[in-house]
């Protein structure tokens, strides 16, 4: 077998990931198949590949802690958590999509900067609380809002959580991403203390907040424009 095939065949796993995501297959299944294929093409036997996958899952089992919260969230939703969230927004006179999402962005980014990245998130906050509240605010401004616009509201709520935690967590000196960045830079011969990385993350976080807050405002303005056009 030619040398280039020996060196590059394991990269076929990347192609599997690209095709799998493009075909909208289950992401967990796609990644698992790609990992197993990469290991087999790299010369490992099937038992060794599965053992390595199991070890990686066990070493990072803290990632699955969120599943402990899901039954509680399911019970709360069953007993009307989303309805209560919608009712709260509907009872507030000044509640709008823009104000709600910008306020949550500040809340999420502030907590992440303090290292409290697990206090909020998609499963425990966005789906049961933020998205229904944003949806209720949108319906309040435009009772005839379309389903497509409501889906965009939910997507913006999820994006707001992502931006807040992603750009806020690097301000906290003891977060894993800071240590990862330090390790990569050290491998390139660049020595930086974690405190320096944290300090330089502050202007990035401020810019991210300003940019995404502007995106939220423009999005809310577009919704209001549609509401006025529907009422005319």
PDB file of N, CA, C and O in Angstrom, residues 12 26 33 65 68 86 122 124 135 164 182 185 222:
ATOM      1  N   UNK A  12     -10.374   9.832   6.833  1.00  0.00           N
ATOM      2  CA  UNK A  12     -11.697   9.567   6.254  1.00  0.00           C
ATOM      3  C   UNK A  12     -12.794   9.803   7.283  1.00  0.00           C
ATOM      4  O   UNK A  12     -13.948  10.057   6.922  1.00  0.00           O
ATOM      5  N   UNK A  26     -28.250  11.585  12.996  1.00  0.00           N
ATOM      6  CA  UNK A  26     -28.070  11.800  14.426  1.00  0.00           C
ATOM      7  C   UNK A  26     -26.609  12.147  14.714  1.00  0.00           C
ATOM      8  O   UNK A  26     -25.706  11.358  14.392  1.00  0.00           O
ATOM      9  N   UNK A  33     -19.533   6.730  14.765  1.00  0.00           N
ATOM     10  CA  UNK A  33     -19.096   5.982  13.583  1.00  0.00           C
ATOM     11  C   UNK A  33     -17.774   6.533  13.061  1.00  0.00           C
ATOM     12  O   UNK A  33     -16.863   5.766  12.687  1.00  0.00           O
ATOM     13  N   UNK A  65     -23.709  15.340  33.491  1.00  0.00           N
ATOM     14  CA  UNK A  65     -24.438  15.708  34.708  1.00  0.00           C
ATOM     15  C   UNK A  65     -25.764  16.382  34.364  1.00  0.00           C
ATOM     16  O   UNK A  65     -26.731  16.300  35.120  1.00  0.00           O
ATOM     17  N   UNK A  68     -29.069  14.619  34.763  1.00  0.00           N
ATOM     18  CA  UNK A  68     -29.703  14.507  36.073  1.00  0.00           C
ATOM     19  C   UNK A  68     -30.774  15.581  36.233  1.00  0.00           C
ATOM     20  O   UNK A  68     -31.777  15.394  36.919  1.00  0.00           O
ATOM     21  N   UNK A  86     -44.813  32.316  30.391  1.00  0.00           N
ATOM     22  CA  UNK A  86     -45.531  33.149  29.419  1.00  0.00           C
ATOM     23  C   UNK A  86     -46.465  34.123  30.132  1.00  0.00           C
ATOM     24  O   UNK A  86     -46.556  35.299  29.768  1.00  0.00           O
ATOM     25  N   UNK A 122     -29.042  25.872  27.980  1.00  0.00           N
ATOM     26  CA  UNK A 122     -30.151  25.496  27.097  1.00  0.00           C
ATOM     27  C   UNK A 122     -31.181  24.600  27.788  1.00  0.00           C
ATOM     28  O   UNK A 122     -32.377  24.901  27.758  1.00  0.00           O
ATOM     29  N   UNK A 124     -31.727  23.872  31.046  1.00  0.00           N
ATOM     30  CA  UNK A 124     -32.315  24.291  32.306  1.00  0.00           C
ATOM     31  C   UNK A 124     -32.900  25.695  32.290  1.00  0.00           C
ATOM     32  O   UNK A 124     -33.651  26.058  33.203  1.00  0.00           O
ATOM     33  N   UNK A 135     -41.186  34.185  23.399  1.00  0.00           N
ATOM     34  CA  UNK A 135     -42.329  33.919  22.519  1.00  0.00           C
ATOM     35  C   UNK A 135     -43.553  34.700  22.977  1.00  0.00           C
ATOM     36  O   UNK A 135     -44.280  35.275  22.159  1.00  0.00           O
ATOM     37  N   UNK A 164     -23.463  34.674  25.353  1.00  0.00           N
ATOM     38  CA  UNK A 164     -23.188  35.091  26.724  1.00  0.00           C
ATOM     39  C   UNK A 164     -22.178  34.198  27.415  1.00  0.00           C
ATOM     40  O   UNK A 164     -21.202  34.684  28.002  1.00  0.00           O
ATOM     41  N   UNK A 182      -3.770  28.509  27.166  1.00  0.00           N
ATOM     42  CA  UNK A 182      -2.408  28.597  27.696  1.00  0.00           C
ATOM     43  C   UNK A 182      -1.554  27.421  27.224  1.00  0.00           C
ATOM     44  O   UNK A 182      -0.394  27.586  26.854  1.00  0.00           O
ATOM     45  N   UNK A 185      -0.667  27.855  23.456  1.00  0.00           N
ATOM     46  CA  UNK A 185       0.366  28.884  23.285  1.00  0.00           C
ATOM     47  C   UNK A 185       1.728  28.400  23.792  1.00  0.00           C
ATOM     48  O   UNK A 185       2.757  28.682  23.189  1.00  0.00           O
ATOM     49  N   UNK A 222     -37.275  44.577  13.541  1.00  0.00           N
ATOM     50  CA  UNK A 222     -37.881  43.929  12.371  1.00  0.00           C
ATOM     51  C   UNK A 222     -39.220  43.297  12.720  1.00  0.00           C
ATOM     52  O   UNK A 222     -40.175  43.351  11.944  1.00  0.00           O
TER      53      UNK A 222
END
